[in-house]
Tab-separated table of C-alpha atoms and ligand atoms in Angstrom:
chain	number	residue	atom	x	y	z
A	1402	MET	CA	-2.426	-18.738	2.290
A	1403	LYS	CA	1.221	-18.413	3.351
A	1404	THR	CA	2.413	-18.222	6.931
A	1405	PHE	CA	4.711	-15.295	7.686
A	1406	SER	CA	7.737	-17.655	7.668
A	1407	GLN	CA	6.769	-19.098	4.276
A	1408	TYR	CA	6.274	-15.598	2.892
A	1409	LEU	CA	9.691	-14.495	4.195
A	1410	MET	CA	11.389	-17.496	2.587
A	1411	VAL	CA	9.810	-16.940	-0.842
A	1412	HIS	CA	9.902	-13.120	-0.813
A	1413	SER	CA	13.542	-12.957	0.307
A	1414	GLN	CA	14.646	-15.418	-2.389
A	1415	GLU	CA	12.689	-13.655	-5.147
A	1416	ASN	CA	13.958	-10.199	-4.175
A	1417	HIS	CA	17.445	-11.003	-2.830
A	1418	ILE	CA	16.718	-9.671	0.653
A	1419	PRO	CA	19.648	-10.328	3.023
A	1420	LYS	CA	19.021	-12.858	5.798
A	1421	GLU	CA	20.267	-10.318	8.388
A	1422	LEU	CA	17.463	-7.926	7.382
A	1423	ILE	CA	14.916	-10.749	7.534
A	1424	SER	CA	16.149	-11.641	11.021
A	1425	THR	CA	15.844	-7.982	12.118
A	1426	VAL	CA	12.242	-7.807	10.915
A	1427	GLU	CA	11.465	-11.157	12.571
A	1428	SER	CA	12.618	-9.715	15.908
A	1429	ILE	CA	10.339	-6.690	15.459
A	1430	ILE	CA	7.420	-9.042	14.815
A	1431	ILE	CA	8.204	-11.214	17.871
A	1432	ALA	CA	8.104	-8.057	19.993
A	1433	CYS	CA	4.833	-6.919	18.405
A	1434	LYS	CA	3.163	-10.243	19.167
A	1435	GLN	CA	4.078	-9.722	22.806
A	1436	ILE	CA	2.709	-6.159	22.680
A	1437	SER	CA	-0.473	-7.515	21.080
A	1438	ARG	CA	-0.993	-9.912	24.011
A	1439	ASN	CA	-0.695	-7.008	26.458
A	1440	VAL	CA	-3.044	-4.801	24.426
A	1441	ARG	CA	-5.652	-7.574	24.139
A	1442	LEU	CA	-5.785	-8.193	27.907
A	1443	GLY	CA	-6.096	-4.500	28.779
A	1444	ALA	CA	-7.442	-3.983	32.293
A	1445	LEU	CA	-7.143	-7.719	32.995
A	1446	SER	CA	-3.359	-7.420	33.055
A	1447	GLY	CA	-3.285	-3.989	34.710
A	1448	VAL	CA	-1.681	-2.275	31.725
A	1449	LEU	CA	-4.167	0.578	31.224
A	1450	GLY	CA	-3.831	4.114	32.559
A	1451	GLU	CA	-1.119	6.687	32.964
A	1452	ALA	CA	2.502	5.737	33.588
A	1453	GLY	CA	3.078	8.963	35.509
A	1454	THR	CA	6.062	9.819	33.288
A	1455	GLY	CA	6.642	12.016	30.240
A	1456	ASN	CA	8.634	11.532	27.053
A	1457	ILE	CA	11.075	13.882	25.346
A	1458	GLN	CA	8.204	15.539	23.456
A	1459	GLY	CA	6.672	16.526	26.814
A	1460	GLU	CA	3.745	14.125	26.319
A	1461	ALA	CA	2.337	12.135	29.238
A	1462	GLN	CA	3.099	8.441	28.742
A	1463	LYS	CA	0.545	5.690	29.188
A	1464	LYS	CA	1.596	2.464	30.900
A	1465	LEU	CA	1.263	0.644	27.581
A	1466	ASP	CA	3.527	3.197	25.822
A	1467	VAL	CA	6.250	2.353	28.332
A	1468	ILE	CA	5.636	-1.426	28.231
A	1469	ALA	CA	5.609	-1.588	24.419
A	1470	ASN	CA	8.785	0.504	24.225
A	1471	GLN	CA	10.614	-1.783	26.675
A	1472	ILE	CA	9.465	-4.964	24.886
A	1473	LEU	CA	10.843	-3.669	21.582
A	1474	ILE	CA	14.141	-2.536	23.094
A	1475	ASP	CA	14.676	-5.793	25.034
A	1476	THR	CA	13.832	-7.986	22.031
A	1477	LEU	CA	15.831	-6.050	19.438
A	1478	ARG	CA	18.923	-5.692	21.607
A	1479	THR	CA	19.356	-9.475	21.662
A	1480	ASN	CA	19.529	-9.609	17.845
A	1481	PRO	CA	23.185	-9.410	16.700
A	1482	ASN	CA	22.090	-7.816	13.415
A	1483	VAL	CA	20.710	-4.733	15.166
A	1484	ALA	CA	23.313	-2.013	15.698
A	1485	GLY	CA	21.050	0.560	17.281
A	1486	LEU	CA	17.507	1.676	18.024
A	1487	ALA	CA	15.636	4.946	18.130
A	1488	SER	CA	12.220	5.277	19.698
A	1489	GLU	CA	9.650	8.041	19.956
A	1490	GLU	CA	9.683	7.344	23.707
A	1491	GLU	CA	13.485	7.617	24.204
A	1492	ASP	CA	15.464	10.883	24.443
A	1493	ASN	CA	18.483	9.475	22.589
A	1494	PHE	CA	19.242	6.483	20.436
A	1495	VAL	CA	19.988	3.148	22.147
A	1496	ALA	CA	23.143	1.290	21.094
A	1497	ALA	CA	22.668	-2.457	20.595
A	1498	ASN	CA	25.299	-4.663	18.904
A	1499	GLU	CA	28.493	-3.224	17.456
A	1500	GLN	CA	28.684	-5.781	14.643
A	1501	GLY	CA	25.036	-5.227	13.611
A	1502	GLY	CA	24.280	-3.869	10.147
A	1503	TYR	CA	20.799	-2.411	10.775
A	1504	LEU	CA	19.106	0.397	12.673
A	1505	VAL	CA	15.509	0.126	13.839
A	1506	LEU	CA	13.318	3.154	14.551
A	1507	PHE	CA	9.845	2.851	16.034
A	1508	ASP	CA	6.790	4.417	17.570
A	1509	PRO	CA	6.018	1.629	20.072
A	1510	LEU	CA	2.338	2.525	20.403
A	1511	ASP	CA	0.790	5.048	18.033
A	1512	GLY	CA	-2.598	6.536	18.850
A	1513	SER	CA	-1.926	6.949	22.572
A	1514	SER	CA	-5.223	8.723	23.279
A	1515	ASN	CA	-7.026	5.531	22.196
A	1516	ILE	CA	-5.142	3.079	24.446
A	1517	ASP	CA	-7.588	3.214	27.349
A	1518	VAL	CA	-10.760	3.289	25.250
A	1519	ASN	CA	-10.371	0.082	23.187
A	1520	ILE	CA	-9.917	1.820	19.844
A	1521	SER	CA	-7.288	0.741	17.293
A	1522	ILE	CA	-3.652	1.523	18.083
A	1523	GLY	CA	-0.462	0.240	16.503
A	1524	THR	CA	3.311	-0.141	16.434
A	1525	ILE	CA	5.106	1.588	13.546
A	1526	PHE	CA	8.633	0.556	12.524
A	1527	SER	CA	11.355	1.574	10.096
A	1528	VAL	CA	14.611	-0.231	9.254
A	1529	LEU	CA	17.731	1.502	7.898
A	1530	LEU	CA	21.178	0.266	6.987
A	1531	LYS	CA	23.791	1.345	9.523
A	1532	PRO	CA	26.343	3.589	7.828
A	1533	SER	CA	30.004	2.655	8.396
A	1534	GLY	CA	31.828	4.120	11.399
A	1535	SER	CA	30.826	4.517	14.999
A	1536	LEU	CA	27.164	4.784	15.882
A	1537	LYS	CA	25.928	8.339	16.430
A	1538	THR	CA	22.667	10.271	16.073
A	1539	GLU	CA	23.633	11.216	12.492
A	1540	SER	CA	23.702	7.480	11.589
A	1541	PHE	CA	19.893	7.519	11.928
A	1542	LEU	CA	19.280	10.777	10.037
A	1543	GLN	CA	18.631	9.181	6.652
A	1544	LYS	CA	15.918	10.126	4.168
A	1545	GLY	CA	12.753	8.018	4.105
A	1546	SER	CA	13.706	6.779	0.650
A	1547	GLU	CA	16.733	5.064	2.267
A	1548	GLN	CA	14.555	2.759	4.388
A	1549	VAL	CA	15.125	-0.916	3.566
A	1550	ALA	CA	11.937	-2.112	5.269
A	1551	ALA	CA	9.027	-0.508	7.081
A	1552	GLY	CA	5.555	-1.291	8.293
A	1553	TYR	CA	3.182	-1.452	11.199
A	1554	VAL	CA	1.273	-3.828	13.409
A	1555	LEU	CA	-2.298	-2.672	13.960
A	1556	TYR	CA	-3.974	-3.813	17.191
A	1557	GLY	CA	-7.523	-3.397	15.964
A	1558	VAL	CA	-10.507	-5.666	15.533
A	1559	GLN	CA	-7.858	-8.073	14.234
A	1560	THR	CA	-4.119	-7.842	14.849
A	1561	LEU	CA	-2.623	-7.129	11.438
A	1562	LEU	CA	0.939	-6.872	10.209
A	1563	VAL	CA	1.568	-4.649	7.184
A	1564	LEU	CA	5.083	-4.880	5.789
A	1565	THR	CA	7.156	-3.701	2.873
A	1566	PHE	CA	10.705	-4.555	1.810
A	1567	LYS	CA	10.216	-2.096	-1.093
A	1568	HIS	CA	8.799	-4.780	-3.343
A	1569	GLY	CA	5.134	-3.976	-2.718
A	1570	VAL	CA	3.110	-4.294	0.480
A	1571	HIS	CA	1.947	-7.487	2.182
A	1572	VAL	CA	-0.762	-7.823	4.840
A	1573	PHE	CA	-0.910	-10.596	7.473
A	1574	THR	CA	-3.541	-11.476	10.070
A	1575	LEU	CA	-2.646	-12.970	13.464
A	1576	ASN	CA	-4.463	-16.278	13.901
A	1577	GLU	CA	-5.597	-18.042	17.088
A	1578	GLN	CA	-2.306	-19.940	17.274
A	1579	GLY	CA	-0.345	-16.669	17.362
A	1580	GLU	CA	0.923	-16.987	13.806
A	1581	PHE	CA	0.712	-14.282	11.140
A	1582	ILE	CA	-0.914	-15.543	7.923
A	1583	GLU	CA	-0.706	-13.585	4.670
A	1584	THR	CA	-4.214	-12.353	3.874
A	1585	LYS	CA	-3.557	-9.736	1.194
A	1586	SER	CA	-0.676	-9.072	-1.140
A	1587	LEU	CA	0.135	-5.934	-3.098
A	1588	PRO	CA	-2.834	-3.739	-2.089
A	1589	GLN	CA	-3.146	-0.597	-4.250
A	1590	ILE	CA	-4.437	2.744	-3.006
A	1591	PRO	CA	-6.929	4.065	-5.573
A	1592	GLU	CA	-5.704	7.250	-7.254
A	1593	GLN	CA	-9.010	9.006	-6.604
A	1594	THR	CA	-11.104	9.124	-3.458
A	1595	ALA	CA	-14.092	10.788	-1.822
A	1596	GLU	CA	-13.011	10.302	1.807
A	1597	PHE	CA	-10.805	12.519	3.983
A	1598	ALA	CA	-9.466	12.495	7.546
A	1599	ILE	CA	-8.459	15.581	9.521
A	1600	ASN	CA	-8.900	16.822	13.082
A	1601	ALA	CA	-11.329	19.653	12.300
A	1602	SER	CA	-11.106	21.082	15.830
A	1603	ASN	CA	-7.808	22.674	14.746
A	1604	GLN	CA	-9.357	24.412	11.730
A	1605	ARG	CA	-8.812	27.983	12.909
A	1606	HIS	CA	-5.072	27.270	13.255
A	1607	TRP	CA	-4.503	25.859	9.749
A	1608	GLU	CA	-2.604	27.740	7.063
A	1609	GLN	CA	-4.623	29.258	4.218
A	1610	PRO	CA	-4.051	26.488	1.589
A	1611	ILE	CA	-5.392	23.812	3.971
A	1612	GLN	CA	-8.382	26.035	4.845
A	1613	LYS	CA	-9.077	26.359	1.115
A	1614	TYR	CA	-8.674	22.617	0.467
A	1615	ILE	CA	-11.001	21.490	3.263
A	1616	ASN	CA	-13.579	24.129	2.270
A	1617	GLU	CA	-13.501	22.686	-1.262
A	1618	LEU	CA	-14.179	19.186	0.105
A	1619	LEU	CA	-16.942	20.371	2.433
A	1620	ALA	CA	-18.672	22.193	-0.426
A	1621	GLY	CA	-19.178	18.785	-2.023
A	1622	GLU	CA	-20.961	18.609	-5.359
A	1623	ASP	CA	-21.944	22.280	-5.027
A	1624	GLY	CA	-18.278	23.348	-5.111
A	1625	VAL	CA	-15.321	23.185	-7.494
A	1626	ARG	CA	-14.620	19.491	-6.752
A	1627	GLU	CA	-18.119	18.574	-7.959
A	1628	LYS	CA	-18.491	15.502	-5.735
A	1629	ASN	CA	-19.480	14.786	-2.147
A	1630	TYR	CA	-16.805	13.733	0.347
A	1631	ASN	CA	-17.191	11.689	3.547
A	1632	MET	CA	-15.042	12.244	6.648
A	1633	ARG	CA	-13.358	9.886	9.145
A	1634	TRP	CA	-11.087	10.595	12.154
A	1635	VAL	CA	-9.893	7.709	14.346
A	1636	ALA	CA	-7.093	9.729	16.031
A	1637	SER	CA	-4.704	6.813	15.409
A	1638	MET	CA	-2.625	7.595	12.335
A	1639	VAL	CA	-1.781	3.926	11.938
A	1640	ALA	CA	-5.487	3.049	11.698
A	1641	GLU	CA	-6.187	5.887	9.259
A	1642	VAL	CA	-3.331	4.701	7.050
A	1643	HIS	CA	-4.665	1.164	7.119
A	1644	ARG	CA	-8.129	2.340	6.057
A	1645	ILE	CA	-6.546	4.308	3.216
A	1646	LEU	CA	-4.462	1.274	2.198
A	1647	MET	CA	-7.622	-0.831	2.020
A	1648	ARG	CA	-10.018	1.601	0.304
A	1649	GLY	CA	-8.292	4.888	-0.453
A	1650	GLY	CA	-8.679	8.308	1.125
A	1651	VAL	CA	-6.571	11.253	2.178
A	1652	PHE	CA	-5.193	11.895	5.683
A	1653	LEU	CA	-3.956	15.309	6.806
A	1654	TYR	CA	-2.193	16.496	9.938
A	1655	PRO	CA	-1.162	19.968	8.760
A	1656	LYS	CA	1.160	22.555	10.224
A	1657	ASP	CA	-0.368	24.498	13.058
A	1658	ASN	CA	-0.086	28.317	13.256
A	1659	ARG	CA	-0.246	28.245	17.067
A	1660	ASP	CA	3.446	27.409	17.390
A	1661	PRO	CA	5.425	28.576	14.321
A	1662	SER	CA	8.524	26.737	15.579
A	1663	LYS	CA	6.640	23.452	15.216
A	1664	ALA	CA	6.476	22.088	11.687
A	1665	GLY	CA	3.591	19.772	12.595
A	1666	LYS	CA	2.487	17.261	15.227
A	1667	LEU	CA	3.632	13.964	13.771
A	1668	ARG	CA	7.183	12.609	13.811
A	1669	LEU	CA	9.179	12.257	10.595
A	1670	MET	CA	11.344	9.306	11.650
A	1671	TYR	CA	8.823	7.204	13.607
A	1672	GLU	CA	5.530	7.926	11.823
A	1673	ALA	CA	5.700	9.822	8.522
A	1674	ASN	CA	8.609	7.984	6.893
A	1675	PRO	CA	7.644	4.368	7.672
A	1676	LEU	CA	3.949	4.906	6.928
A	1677	GLY	CA	4.953	6.941	3.877
A	1678	LEU	CA	6.991	4.071	2.493
A	1679	VAL	CA	4.008	1.723	2.887
A	1680	VAL	CA	1.721	4.264	1.198
A	1681	GLU	CA	4.126	4.859	-1.722
A	1682	GLN	CA	4.724	1.126	-2.176
A	1683	ALA	CA	0.950	0.784	-2.561
A	1684	GLY	CA	0.744	3.520	-5.220
A	1685	GLY	CA	-0.211	6.404	-2.911
A	1686	LYS	CA	1.680	9.621	-2.129
A	1687	ILE	CA	2.965	11.416	0.973
A	1688	THR	CA	4.071	15.035	1.357
A	1689	ASN	CA	4.736	17.613	4.066
A	1690	SER	CA	2.492	19.842	1.842
A	1691	ARG	CA	5.413	21.104	-0.241
A	1692	GLU	CA	7.990	18.310	-0.707
A	1693	ASN	CA	7.968	14.575	-1.175
A	1694	MET	CA	8.180	13.324	2.431
A	1695	LEU	CA	10.600	10.526	1.623
A	1696	GLU	CA	13.127	13.018	0.153
A	1697	ILE	CA	13.338	15.255	3.237
A	1698	GLN	CA	16.802	15.251	4.826
A	1699	PRO	CA	16.144	14.717	8.559
A	1700	THR	CA	17.830	17.101	10.986
A	1701	GLY	CA	16.845	15.463	14.271
A	1702	LEU	CA	15.588	12.160	15.647
A	1703	HIS	CA	12.387	13.676	17.005
A	1704	GLN	CA	11.742	16.090	14.123
A	1705	ARG	CA	8.087	16.915	13.484
A	1706	VAL	CA	6.448	17.386	10.110
A	1707	ALA	CA	3.145	18.267	8.505
A	1708	VAL	CA	1.657	15.163	6.871
A	1709	VAL	CA	-0.649	14.753	3.885
A	1710	LEU	CA	-0.887	11.190	2.546
A	1711	GLY	CA	-3.067	8.835	0.588
A	1712	SER	CA	-4.731	8.846	-2.818
A	1713	ALA	CA	-2.402	10.422	-5.378
A	1714	GLU	CA	-4.886	12.892	-6.882
A	1715	GLU	CA	-5.772	14.512	-3.535
A	1716	VAL	CA	-2.164	14.649	-2.283
A	1717	GLY	CA	-1.123	16.217	-5.604
A	1718	HIS	CA	-3.915	18.794	-5.316
A	1719	VAL	CA	-2.865	19.774	-1.773
A	1720	ARG	CA	0.707	20.304	-3.022
A	1721	GLU	CA	-0.541	22.483	-5.874
A	1722	LEU	CA	-2.478	24.660	-3.407
A	1723	HIS	CA	0.804	25.289	-1.541
A	1724	ILE	CA	2.785	26.536	-4.586
B	3071	FBP	P1	0.979	9.762	19.630
B	3071	FBP	O1	2.296	9.332	19.020
B	3071	FBP	O2	1.097	10.471	20.944
B	3071	FBP	O3	0.013	8.629	19.670
B	3071	FBP	O4	0.396	10.905	18.637
B	3071	FBP	C1	0.161	10.586	17.287
B	3071	FBP	C2	-1.336	10.534	17.022
B	3071	FBP	O5	-2.027	9.736	17.977
B	3071	FBP	C3	-1.639	10.030	15.620
B	3071	FBP	O6	-1.653	8.632	15.529
B	3071	FBP	C4	-2.997	10.648	15.360
B	3071	FBP	O7	-3.256	10.850	13.983
B	3071	FBP	C5	-2.900	11.973	16.070
B	3071	FBP	O8	-1.885	11.848	17.059
B	3071	FBP	C6	-4.171	12.359	16.715
B	3071	FBP	O9	-4.043	13.651	17.180
B	3071	FBP	P2	-5.265	14.519	17.746
B	3071	FBP	O10	-5.430	14.088	19.172
B	3071	FBP	O11	-4.745	15.924	17.626
B	3071	FBP	O12	-6.474	14.253	16.931
B	3072	AFP	P1	-24.089	1.261	10.476
B	3072	AFP	O1	-25.161	0.655	11.328
B	3072	AFP	O2	-24.316	1.162	8.995
B	3072	AFP	O3	-22.707	0.783	10.861
B	3072	AFP	O4	-24.147	2.825	10.771
B	3072	AFP	C1	-23.948	3.297	12.067
B	3072	AFP	C2	-22.684	4.103	12.095
B	3072	AFP	O5	-21.561	3.397	11.618
B	3072	AFP	C3	-22.373	4.607	13.498
B	3072	AFP	O6	-21.745	3.621	14.272
B	3072	AFP	C4	-21.489	5.791	13.205
B	3072	AFP	O7	-21.477	6.718	14.252
B	3072	AFP	C5	-22.142	6.370	11.979
B	3072	AFP	O8	-22.839	5.300	11.350
B	3072	AFP	C6	-21.157	6.958	11.027
B	3072	AFP	O9	-21.889	7.651	10.048
B	3072	AFP	P2	-21.218	8.548	8.901
B	3072	AFP	O10	-20.800	7.569	7.841
B	3072	AFP	O11	-22.301	9.468	8.470
B	3072	AFP	O12	-20.048	9.269	9.517
């Protein structure tokens, strides 16, 4: 079993990954280890509960949202390879080092409603090349397919790192010495599945194609799909994606009719694109119901999207229902 450093050495040589990109990802991982220590201690280090502040999306922040965000910003700013940062918890991008060649985007702590109840949460990250010229919001507005690395750290029963440099996906487990050890390489999401994840409490607000799709699944072997489906909902997208990476499944957070101006709940730049790259690198698919997620041209840092991801057959079927 390779340590994370050994993996980086071999993987970067084999795939010609620049050392500046490796260094950028190493800084993300250093920050995540620090976040993991805070998450693990919970009430013992006084990090649970509300921060008493809100973010740009109008969501109440938890103390750990704020702490994780600051750890990532402080750590990444000291890396000369990082030109700028964008975070789900920040109104605007944060400039870092003028000479840096990379941009890092992150959701510091995904699954906020689970922070205080000891259920899996995670940090999601995306790395882009900085375009030439001065740093501006537009520098970050690149399609998901332009990402040069992406992944997540899942603070669950184990702390896991899941990473892709676009040469497959690698999974690492944090050991007792605080070192990530590679525990799975090149996982593949099965093309077919009989497991789905959706917040069914929103059912009456879904558009007709999603209503039809979920009704098909619920009908089980008595319906057109002719097999029984099981359902899971953790309410941490990062945990749902990890389950799908390990055993397949389909995850949906569809568009909601309540607010037609909102394309969905989840964020394109901090959640859908990085998790989408992981999913696609493992043979799965991701769509906003109509287009390939990774080909959407972003229009704003905090843009929201509908998300359907996971096993290729189910994601393809949902797209067909939207034609
Ligand atoms: P946060 O970024 O505020 O954590 O919201 C994202 C998220 O927690 C996803 O990880 C999860 O899939 C979803 O919201 C859960 O939403 P709901 O509370 O509507 O089930
Ligand atoms: P196990 O004892 O096999 O883990 O089953 C118990 C349990 O996992 C329980 O913790 C869950 O609430 C429930 O089963 C989930 O059941 P479904 O698979 O029917 O959702």
